[in-house]
CSV table of C-alpha atoms in Angstrom, one decimal:
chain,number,residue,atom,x,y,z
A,1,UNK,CA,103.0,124.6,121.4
A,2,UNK,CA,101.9,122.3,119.0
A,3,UNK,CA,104.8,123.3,116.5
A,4,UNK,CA,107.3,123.1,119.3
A,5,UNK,CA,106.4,119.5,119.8
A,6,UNK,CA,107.0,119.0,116.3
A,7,UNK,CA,110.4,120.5,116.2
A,8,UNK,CA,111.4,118.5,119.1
A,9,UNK,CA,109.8,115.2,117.8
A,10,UNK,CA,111.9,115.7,114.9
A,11,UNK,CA,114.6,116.7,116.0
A,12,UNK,CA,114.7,113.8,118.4
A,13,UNK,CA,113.6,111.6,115.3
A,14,UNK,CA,116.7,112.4,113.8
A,15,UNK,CA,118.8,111.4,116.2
A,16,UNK,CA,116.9,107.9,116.6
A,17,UNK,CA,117.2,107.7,113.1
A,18,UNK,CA,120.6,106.2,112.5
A,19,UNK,CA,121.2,104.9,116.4
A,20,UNK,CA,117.9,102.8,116.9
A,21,UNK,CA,120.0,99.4,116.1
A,22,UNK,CA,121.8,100.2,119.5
A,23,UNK,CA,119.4,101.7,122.5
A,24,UNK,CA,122.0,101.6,124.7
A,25,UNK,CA,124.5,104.0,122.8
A,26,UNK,CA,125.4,107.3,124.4
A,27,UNK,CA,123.1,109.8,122.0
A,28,UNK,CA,125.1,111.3,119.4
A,29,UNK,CA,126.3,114.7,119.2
A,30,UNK,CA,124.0,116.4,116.8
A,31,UNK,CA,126.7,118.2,114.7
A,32,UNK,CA,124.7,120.2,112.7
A,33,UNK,CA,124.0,124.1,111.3
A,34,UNK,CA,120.9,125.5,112.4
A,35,UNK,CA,119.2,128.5,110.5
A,36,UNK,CA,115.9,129.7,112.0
A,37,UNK,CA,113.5,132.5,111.7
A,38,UNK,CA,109.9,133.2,111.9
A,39,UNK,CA,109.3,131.4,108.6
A,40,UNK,CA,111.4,128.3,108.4
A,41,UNK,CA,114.0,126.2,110.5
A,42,UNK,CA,116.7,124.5,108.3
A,43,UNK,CA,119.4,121.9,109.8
A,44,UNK,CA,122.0,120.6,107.7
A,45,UNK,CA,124.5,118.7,109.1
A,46,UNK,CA,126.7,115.6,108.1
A,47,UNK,CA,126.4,111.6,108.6
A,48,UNK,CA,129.4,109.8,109.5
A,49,UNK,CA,130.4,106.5,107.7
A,50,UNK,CA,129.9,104.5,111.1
A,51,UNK,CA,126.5,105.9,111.4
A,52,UNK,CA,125.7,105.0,108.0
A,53,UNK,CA,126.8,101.6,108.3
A,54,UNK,CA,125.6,101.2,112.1
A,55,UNK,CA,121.9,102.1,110.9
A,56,UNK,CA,122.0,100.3,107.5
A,57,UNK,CA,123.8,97.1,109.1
A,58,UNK,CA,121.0,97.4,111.4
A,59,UNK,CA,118.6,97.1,109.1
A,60,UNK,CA,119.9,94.0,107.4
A,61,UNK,CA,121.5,95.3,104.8
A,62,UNK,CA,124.0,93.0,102.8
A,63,UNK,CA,128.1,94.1,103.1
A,64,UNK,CA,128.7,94.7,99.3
A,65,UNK,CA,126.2,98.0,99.8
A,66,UNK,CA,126.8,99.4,103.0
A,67,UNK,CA,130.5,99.8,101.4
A,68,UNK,CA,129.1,100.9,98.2
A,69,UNK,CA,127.1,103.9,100.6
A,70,UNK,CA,130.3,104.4,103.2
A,71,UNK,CA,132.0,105.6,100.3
A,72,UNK,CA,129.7,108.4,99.9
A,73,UNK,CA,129.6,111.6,101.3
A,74,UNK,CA,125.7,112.2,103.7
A,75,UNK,CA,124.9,115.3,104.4
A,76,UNK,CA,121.0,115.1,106.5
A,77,UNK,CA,118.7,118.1,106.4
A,78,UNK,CA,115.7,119.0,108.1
A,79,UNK,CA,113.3,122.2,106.8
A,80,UNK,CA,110.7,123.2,108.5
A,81,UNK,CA,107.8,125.3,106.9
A,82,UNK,CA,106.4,127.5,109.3
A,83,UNK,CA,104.4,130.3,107.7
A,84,UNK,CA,104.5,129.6,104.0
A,85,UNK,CA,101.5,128.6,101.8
A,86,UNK,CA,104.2,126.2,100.1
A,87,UNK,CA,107.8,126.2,100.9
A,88,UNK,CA,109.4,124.0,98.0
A,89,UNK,CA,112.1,121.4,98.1
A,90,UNK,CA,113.6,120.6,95.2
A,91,UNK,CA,116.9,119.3,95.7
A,92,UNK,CA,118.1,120.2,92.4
A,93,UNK,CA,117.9,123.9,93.6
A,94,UNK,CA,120.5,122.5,96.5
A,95,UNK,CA,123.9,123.4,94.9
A,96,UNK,CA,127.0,121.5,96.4
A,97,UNK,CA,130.3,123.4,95.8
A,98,UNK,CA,133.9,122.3,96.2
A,99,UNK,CA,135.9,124.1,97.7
A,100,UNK,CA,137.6,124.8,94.6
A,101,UNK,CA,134.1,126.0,93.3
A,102,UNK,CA,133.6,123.4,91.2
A,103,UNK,CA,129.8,121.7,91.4
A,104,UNK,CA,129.7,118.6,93.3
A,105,UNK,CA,127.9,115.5,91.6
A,106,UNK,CA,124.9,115.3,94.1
A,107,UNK,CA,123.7,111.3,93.6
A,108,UNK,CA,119.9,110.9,92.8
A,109,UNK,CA,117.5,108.2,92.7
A,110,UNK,CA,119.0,106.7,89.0
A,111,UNK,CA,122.6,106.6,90.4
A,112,UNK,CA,121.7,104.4,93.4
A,113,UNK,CA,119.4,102.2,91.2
A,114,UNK,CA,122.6,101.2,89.0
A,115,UNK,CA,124.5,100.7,92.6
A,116,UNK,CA,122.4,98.5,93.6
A,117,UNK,CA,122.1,96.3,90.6
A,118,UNK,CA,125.8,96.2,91.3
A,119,UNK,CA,125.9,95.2,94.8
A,120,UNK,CA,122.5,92.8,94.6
A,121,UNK,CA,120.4,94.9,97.4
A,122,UNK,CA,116.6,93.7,97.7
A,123,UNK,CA,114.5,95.6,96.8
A,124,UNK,CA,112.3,96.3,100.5
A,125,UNK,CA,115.9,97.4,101.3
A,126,UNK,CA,116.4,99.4,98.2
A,127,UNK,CA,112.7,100.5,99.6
A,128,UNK,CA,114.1,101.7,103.2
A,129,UNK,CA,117.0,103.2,101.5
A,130,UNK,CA,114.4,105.8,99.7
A,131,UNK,CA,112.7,106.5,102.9
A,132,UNK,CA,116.0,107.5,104.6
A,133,UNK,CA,116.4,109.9,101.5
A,134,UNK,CA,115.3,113.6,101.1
A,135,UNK,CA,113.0,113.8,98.5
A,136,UNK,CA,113.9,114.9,94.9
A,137,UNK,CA,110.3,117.4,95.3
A,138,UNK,CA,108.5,118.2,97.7
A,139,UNK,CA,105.5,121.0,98.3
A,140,UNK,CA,106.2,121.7,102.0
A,141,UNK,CA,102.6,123.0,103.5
A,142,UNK,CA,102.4,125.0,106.6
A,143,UNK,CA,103.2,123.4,109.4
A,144,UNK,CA,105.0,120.5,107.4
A,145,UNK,CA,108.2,119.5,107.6
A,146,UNK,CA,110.6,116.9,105.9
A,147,UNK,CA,114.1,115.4,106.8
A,148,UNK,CA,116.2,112.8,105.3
A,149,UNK,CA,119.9,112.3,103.9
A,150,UNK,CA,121.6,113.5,100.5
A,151,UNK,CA,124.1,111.9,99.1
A,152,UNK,CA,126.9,113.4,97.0
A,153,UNK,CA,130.4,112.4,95.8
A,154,UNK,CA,133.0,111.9,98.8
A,155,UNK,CA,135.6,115.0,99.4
A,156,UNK,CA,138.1,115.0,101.7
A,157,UNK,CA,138.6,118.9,101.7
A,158,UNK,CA,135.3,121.3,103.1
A,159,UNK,CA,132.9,122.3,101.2
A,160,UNK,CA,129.9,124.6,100.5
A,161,UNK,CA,126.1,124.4,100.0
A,162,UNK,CA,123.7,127.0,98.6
A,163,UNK,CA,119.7,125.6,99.3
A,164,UNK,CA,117.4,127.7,97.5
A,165,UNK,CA,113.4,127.2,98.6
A,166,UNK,CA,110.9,128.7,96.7
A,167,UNK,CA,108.1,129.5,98.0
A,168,UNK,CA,104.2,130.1,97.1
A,169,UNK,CA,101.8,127.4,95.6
A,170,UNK,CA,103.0,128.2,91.6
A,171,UNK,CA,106.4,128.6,93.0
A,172,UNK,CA,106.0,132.7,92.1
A,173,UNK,CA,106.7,134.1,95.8
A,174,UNK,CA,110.1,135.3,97.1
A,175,UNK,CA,112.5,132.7,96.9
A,176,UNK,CA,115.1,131.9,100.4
A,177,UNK,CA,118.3,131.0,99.8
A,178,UNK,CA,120.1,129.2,102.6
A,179,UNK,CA,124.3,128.9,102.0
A,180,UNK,CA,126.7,126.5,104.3
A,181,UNK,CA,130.1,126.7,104.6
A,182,UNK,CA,132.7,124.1,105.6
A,183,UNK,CA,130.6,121.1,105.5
A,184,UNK,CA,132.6,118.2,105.2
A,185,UNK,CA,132.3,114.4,105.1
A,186,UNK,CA,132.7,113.5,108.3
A,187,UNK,CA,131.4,115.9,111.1
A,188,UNK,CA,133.5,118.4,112.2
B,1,UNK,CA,88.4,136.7,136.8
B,2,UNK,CA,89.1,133.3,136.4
B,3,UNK,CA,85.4,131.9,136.1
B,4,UNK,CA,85.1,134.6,133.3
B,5,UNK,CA,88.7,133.0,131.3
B,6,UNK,CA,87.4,129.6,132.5
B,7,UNK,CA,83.9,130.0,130.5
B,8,UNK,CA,86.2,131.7,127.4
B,9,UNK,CA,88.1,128.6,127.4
B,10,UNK,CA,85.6,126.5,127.7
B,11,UNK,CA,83.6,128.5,125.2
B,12,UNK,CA,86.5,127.8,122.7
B,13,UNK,CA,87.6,124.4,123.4
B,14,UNK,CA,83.7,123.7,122.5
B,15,UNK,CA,83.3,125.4,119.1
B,16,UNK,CA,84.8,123.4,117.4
B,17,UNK,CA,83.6,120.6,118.1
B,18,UNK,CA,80.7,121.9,117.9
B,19,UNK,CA,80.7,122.8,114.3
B,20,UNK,CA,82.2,118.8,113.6
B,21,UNK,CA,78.9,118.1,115.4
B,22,UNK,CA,76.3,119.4,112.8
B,23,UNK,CA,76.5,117.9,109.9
B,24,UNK,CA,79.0,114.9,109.7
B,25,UNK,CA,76.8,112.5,108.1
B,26,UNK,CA,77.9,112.1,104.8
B,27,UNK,CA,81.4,112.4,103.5
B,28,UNK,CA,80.7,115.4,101.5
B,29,UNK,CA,79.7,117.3,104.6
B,30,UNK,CA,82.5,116.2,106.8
B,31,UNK,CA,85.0,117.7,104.3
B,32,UNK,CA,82.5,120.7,104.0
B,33,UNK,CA,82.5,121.0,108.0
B,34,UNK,CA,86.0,119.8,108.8
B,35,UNK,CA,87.6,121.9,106.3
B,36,UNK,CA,87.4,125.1,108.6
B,37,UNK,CA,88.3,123.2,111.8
B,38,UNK,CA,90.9,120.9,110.7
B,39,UNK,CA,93.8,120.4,113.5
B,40,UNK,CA,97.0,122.0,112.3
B,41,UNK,CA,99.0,119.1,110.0
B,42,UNK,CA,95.4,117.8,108.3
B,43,UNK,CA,95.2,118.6,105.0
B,44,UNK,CA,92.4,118.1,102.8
B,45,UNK,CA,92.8,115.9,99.6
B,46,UNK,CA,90.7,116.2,96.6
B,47,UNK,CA,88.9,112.7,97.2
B,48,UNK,CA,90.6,110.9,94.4
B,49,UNK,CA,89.7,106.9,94.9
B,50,UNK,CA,92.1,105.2,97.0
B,51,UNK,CA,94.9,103.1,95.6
B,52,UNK,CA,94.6,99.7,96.0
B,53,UNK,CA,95.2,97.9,99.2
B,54,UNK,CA,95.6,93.8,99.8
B,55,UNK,CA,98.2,92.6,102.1
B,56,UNK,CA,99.2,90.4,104.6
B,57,UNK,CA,99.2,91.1,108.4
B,58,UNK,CA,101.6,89.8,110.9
B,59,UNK,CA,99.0,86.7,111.6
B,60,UNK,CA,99.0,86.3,108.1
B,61,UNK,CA,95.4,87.2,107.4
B,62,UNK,CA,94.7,88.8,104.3
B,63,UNK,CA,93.4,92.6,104.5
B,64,UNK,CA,91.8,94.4,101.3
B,65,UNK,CA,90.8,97.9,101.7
B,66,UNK,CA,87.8,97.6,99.2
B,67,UNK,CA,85.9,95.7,102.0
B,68,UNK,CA,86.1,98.4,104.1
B,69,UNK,CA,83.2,100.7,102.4
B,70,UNK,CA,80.4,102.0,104.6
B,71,UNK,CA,83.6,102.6,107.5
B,72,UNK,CA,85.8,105.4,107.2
B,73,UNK,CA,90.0,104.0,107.4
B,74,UNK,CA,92.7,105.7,109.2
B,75,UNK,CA,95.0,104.5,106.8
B,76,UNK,CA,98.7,104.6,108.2
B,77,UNK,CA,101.8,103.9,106.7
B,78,UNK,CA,105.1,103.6,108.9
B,79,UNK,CA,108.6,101.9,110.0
B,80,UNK,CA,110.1,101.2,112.6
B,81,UNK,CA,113.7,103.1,112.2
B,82,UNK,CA,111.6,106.1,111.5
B,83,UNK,CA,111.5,108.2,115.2
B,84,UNK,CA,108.3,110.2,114.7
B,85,UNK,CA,107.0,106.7,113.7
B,86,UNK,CA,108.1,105.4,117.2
B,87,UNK,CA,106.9,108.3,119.5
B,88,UNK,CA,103.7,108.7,117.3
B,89,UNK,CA,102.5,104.5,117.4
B,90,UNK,CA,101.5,104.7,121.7
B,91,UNK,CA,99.0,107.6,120.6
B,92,UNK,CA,97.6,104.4,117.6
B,93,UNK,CA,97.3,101.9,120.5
B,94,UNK,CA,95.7,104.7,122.6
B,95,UNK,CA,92.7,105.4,120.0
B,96,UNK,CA,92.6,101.8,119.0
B,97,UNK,CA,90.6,101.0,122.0
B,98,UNK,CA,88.4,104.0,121.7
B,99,UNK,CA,87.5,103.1,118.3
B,100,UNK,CA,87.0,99.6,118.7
B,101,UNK,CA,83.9,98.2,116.8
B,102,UNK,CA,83.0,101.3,115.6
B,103,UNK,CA,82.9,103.3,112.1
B,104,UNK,CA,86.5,104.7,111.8
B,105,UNK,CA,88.8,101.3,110.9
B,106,UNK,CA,92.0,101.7,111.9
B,107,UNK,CA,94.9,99.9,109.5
B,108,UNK,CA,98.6,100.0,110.0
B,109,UNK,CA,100.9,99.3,106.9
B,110,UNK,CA,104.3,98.7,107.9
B,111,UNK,CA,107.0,99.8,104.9
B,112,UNK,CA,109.4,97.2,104.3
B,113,UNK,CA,110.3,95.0,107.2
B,114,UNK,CA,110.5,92.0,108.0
B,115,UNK,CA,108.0,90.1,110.5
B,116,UNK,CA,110.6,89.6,112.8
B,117,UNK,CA,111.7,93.6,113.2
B,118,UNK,CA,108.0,94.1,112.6
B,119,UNK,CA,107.3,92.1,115.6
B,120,UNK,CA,110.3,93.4,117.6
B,121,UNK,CA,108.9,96.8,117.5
B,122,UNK,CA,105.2,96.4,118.1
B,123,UNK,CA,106.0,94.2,121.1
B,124,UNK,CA,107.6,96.6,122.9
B,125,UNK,CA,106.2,99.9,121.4
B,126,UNK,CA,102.5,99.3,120.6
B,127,UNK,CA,101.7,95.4,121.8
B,128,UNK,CA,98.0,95.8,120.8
B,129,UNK,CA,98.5,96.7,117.5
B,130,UNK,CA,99.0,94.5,114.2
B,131,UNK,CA,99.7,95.6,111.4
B,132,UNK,CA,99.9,95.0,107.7
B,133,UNK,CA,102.8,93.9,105.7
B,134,UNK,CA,103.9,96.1,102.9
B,135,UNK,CA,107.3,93.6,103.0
B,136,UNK,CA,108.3,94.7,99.6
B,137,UNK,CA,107.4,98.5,99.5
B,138,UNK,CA,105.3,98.7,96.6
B,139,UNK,CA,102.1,99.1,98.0
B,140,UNK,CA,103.3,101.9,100.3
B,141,UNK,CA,105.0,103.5,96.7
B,142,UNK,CA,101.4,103.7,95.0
B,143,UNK,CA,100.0,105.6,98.1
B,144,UNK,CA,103.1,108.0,97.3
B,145,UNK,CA,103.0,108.9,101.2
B,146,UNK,CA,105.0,112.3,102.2
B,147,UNK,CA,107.1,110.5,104.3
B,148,UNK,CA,106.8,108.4,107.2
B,149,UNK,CA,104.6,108.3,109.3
B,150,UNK,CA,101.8,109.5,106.9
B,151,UNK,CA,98.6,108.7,107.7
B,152,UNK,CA,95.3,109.0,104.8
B,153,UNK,CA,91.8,109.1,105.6
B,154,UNK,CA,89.4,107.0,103.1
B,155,UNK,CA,85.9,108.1,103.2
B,156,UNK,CA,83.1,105.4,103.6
B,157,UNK,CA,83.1,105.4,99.7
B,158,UNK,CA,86.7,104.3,99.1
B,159,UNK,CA,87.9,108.0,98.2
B,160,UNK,CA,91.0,109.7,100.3
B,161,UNK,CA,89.7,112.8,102.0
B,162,UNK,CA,92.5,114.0,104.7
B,163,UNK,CA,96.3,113.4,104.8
B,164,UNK,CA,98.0,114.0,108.2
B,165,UNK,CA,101.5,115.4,107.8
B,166,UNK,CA,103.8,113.5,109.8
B,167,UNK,CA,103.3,112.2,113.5
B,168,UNK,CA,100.3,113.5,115.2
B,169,UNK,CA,98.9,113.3,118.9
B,170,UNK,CA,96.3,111.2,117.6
B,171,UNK,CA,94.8,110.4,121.3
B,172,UNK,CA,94.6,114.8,122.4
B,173,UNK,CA,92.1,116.9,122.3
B,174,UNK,CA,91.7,118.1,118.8
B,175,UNK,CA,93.0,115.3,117.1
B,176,UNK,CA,90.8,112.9,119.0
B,177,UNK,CA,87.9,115.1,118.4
B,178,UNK,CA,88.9,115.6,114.1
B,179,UNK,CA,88.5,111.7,114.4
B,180,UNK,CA,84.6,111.3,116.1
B,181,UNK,CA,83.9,114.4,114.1
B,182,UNK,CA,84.4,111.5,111.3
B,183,UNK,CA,82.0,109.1,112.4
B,184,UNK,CA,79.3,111.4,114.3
């Protein structure tokens, strides 16, 4: 019961995420692919550039970076470790492929850090920014889970994303591999 | 029928408890106690010292952690465009009051707002609470929290003993019992 609050807390959390500057919004569609079994829930889904600059205009952030991030493609995820020992993010085991099959440049914490020299943002913003951000690594326990936005280079044609997790405490145990097909930049 | 599930439930409900009952005096034994009847999300940490922690609260009274030895500190770190943050926060403001003037310290750190959002969202969510500043996010990046909300226990000695994952329930059953198993 306890873990169904969680998922609904959650998932509710990441719909307040990017609408809390405006209570009195209709909720957003949550346009999202959801893979679940007994072990683990994923949701991957996509941000669109008027949510992104909604929630990040909401939270005071100056114009020169809310371009620089509209300008970038968001795709949000949620996992879920249900039964693991350690379920593993490590978003450089997320692989982002163009349609074309070419890897997509997936932007990490160094990219933004030049960004933002460029566009002057302060650093408690450059602070929430992080927070709104998957982590780079993260030991999932049981029972934990993680959400939070990725950030790769804009495309205007779909494309694909293959999310490996692996799993045990020295990483050791049977890997899961999650693939989604026709994300795109702006939902769908 | 039922007296007999009744008395089973009761039976279990108490166990726990129970055990967090026994020997909770020292820090050592509440890790030794609590590790087998930790409420799903509570992890134990290795009791490592606890960073640093001097800030500002919204009255502008200065806060440091290091004079908080002898209590134990529900140590929590959150924002308010975080949701679980938001629904969580009630449950703070529900303990607050249970705990008031006693051994557990309770101690919100706020992640890079301003006073007036800060404000905003206390007054309306949580109007009994303050909170500390973090305005600049570099105390809450030495506590290397696993998101928000995260919330660390520090022991009467100054060392971190539980993380909770996430948002928790904090004024139900077995979380409200995990945290007077703390002070018992």
């Amino acid at each position: 019961m306890i873990t169904d609050t969680l998922k609904i807390t959650f998932l509710c959390s990441l719909l307040i995420l990017f609408t809390a500057s405006d209570s009195h919004a209709q909720p957003p569609k949550l346009d999202a692919e959801h893979f679940e079994d007994k072990d683990i829930t994923v949701i991957i889904g996509s941000r669109t550039p008027e949510q992104l600059s909604a929630f990040y205009t909401g939270r005071g952030f100056n114009q020169a970076s809310i371009n620089a991030i509209t300008k970038k493609c968001f795709i949000f995820g949620m996992v879920d470790n249900k039964t693991y020992d350690r379920l593993w993010l490590i978003l450089d085991d997320w692989q982002f492929f163009a349609a074309d099959g070419s890897p997509m440049k997936r932007l990490k914490k160094g990219d933004w850090a030049k960004i933002w020299k460029e566009t002057g943002l302060s650093t408690a913003h450059q602070s929430t920014f992080g927070w709104t951000q998957l982590p780079e690594s993260r030991d999932l326990r049981q029972f934990e889970h993680v959400g939070g936005n990725v950030a790769v280079e804009w495309k205007d044609k779909p494309f694909t994303l293959v999310a490996t997790f692996k799993t045990g405490a020295d990483k050791s145990g049977k890997p899961r591999t999650i693939t989604v097909e026709n994300l795109t930049c702006t939902p769908k | 029928m039922y007296s007999k599930i009744s008395l089973l439930l009761i039976l279990l409900a108490l166990l726990p408890q129970q055990a967090l009952a026994e020997n909770t005096n020292t820090p050592q034994a509440a890790s030794a106690v609590q590790k087998s009847a930790l409420p799903r999300g509570i992890i134990v940490v290795d009791g490592r010292d606890a960073p640093a922690l001097v800030l500002k609260d919204i009255n502008g009274d200065t806060f440091d952690l290091s004079d908080s030895r002898g209590k134990w500190v529900f140590t929590h770190f959150w924002a308010s465009w975080c949701g679980p943050c938001r629904m969580e926060m009630p449950t703070i403001q529900a303990i607050s009051s249970v705990f008031k003037d006693s051994d557990l310290s309770i101690v919100l750190i706020n992640t890079s707002e301003d006073e007036d959002t800060v404000f905003d969202f206390l007054s309306t969510v949580a109007p009994d609470m303050n909170t500390l500043l973090d305005s600049d996010g570099k105390a809450t990046e030495q506590w290397q929290p696993r998101g928000l909300p995260s919330t660390y226990f520090v022991d009467p000695e100054g060392k971190l003993r539980f993380i909770a994952l996430g948002g928790r329930p904090w004024d139900e059953g077995e979380y409200l019992g995990f945290l007077k198993g703390l002070i018992k």
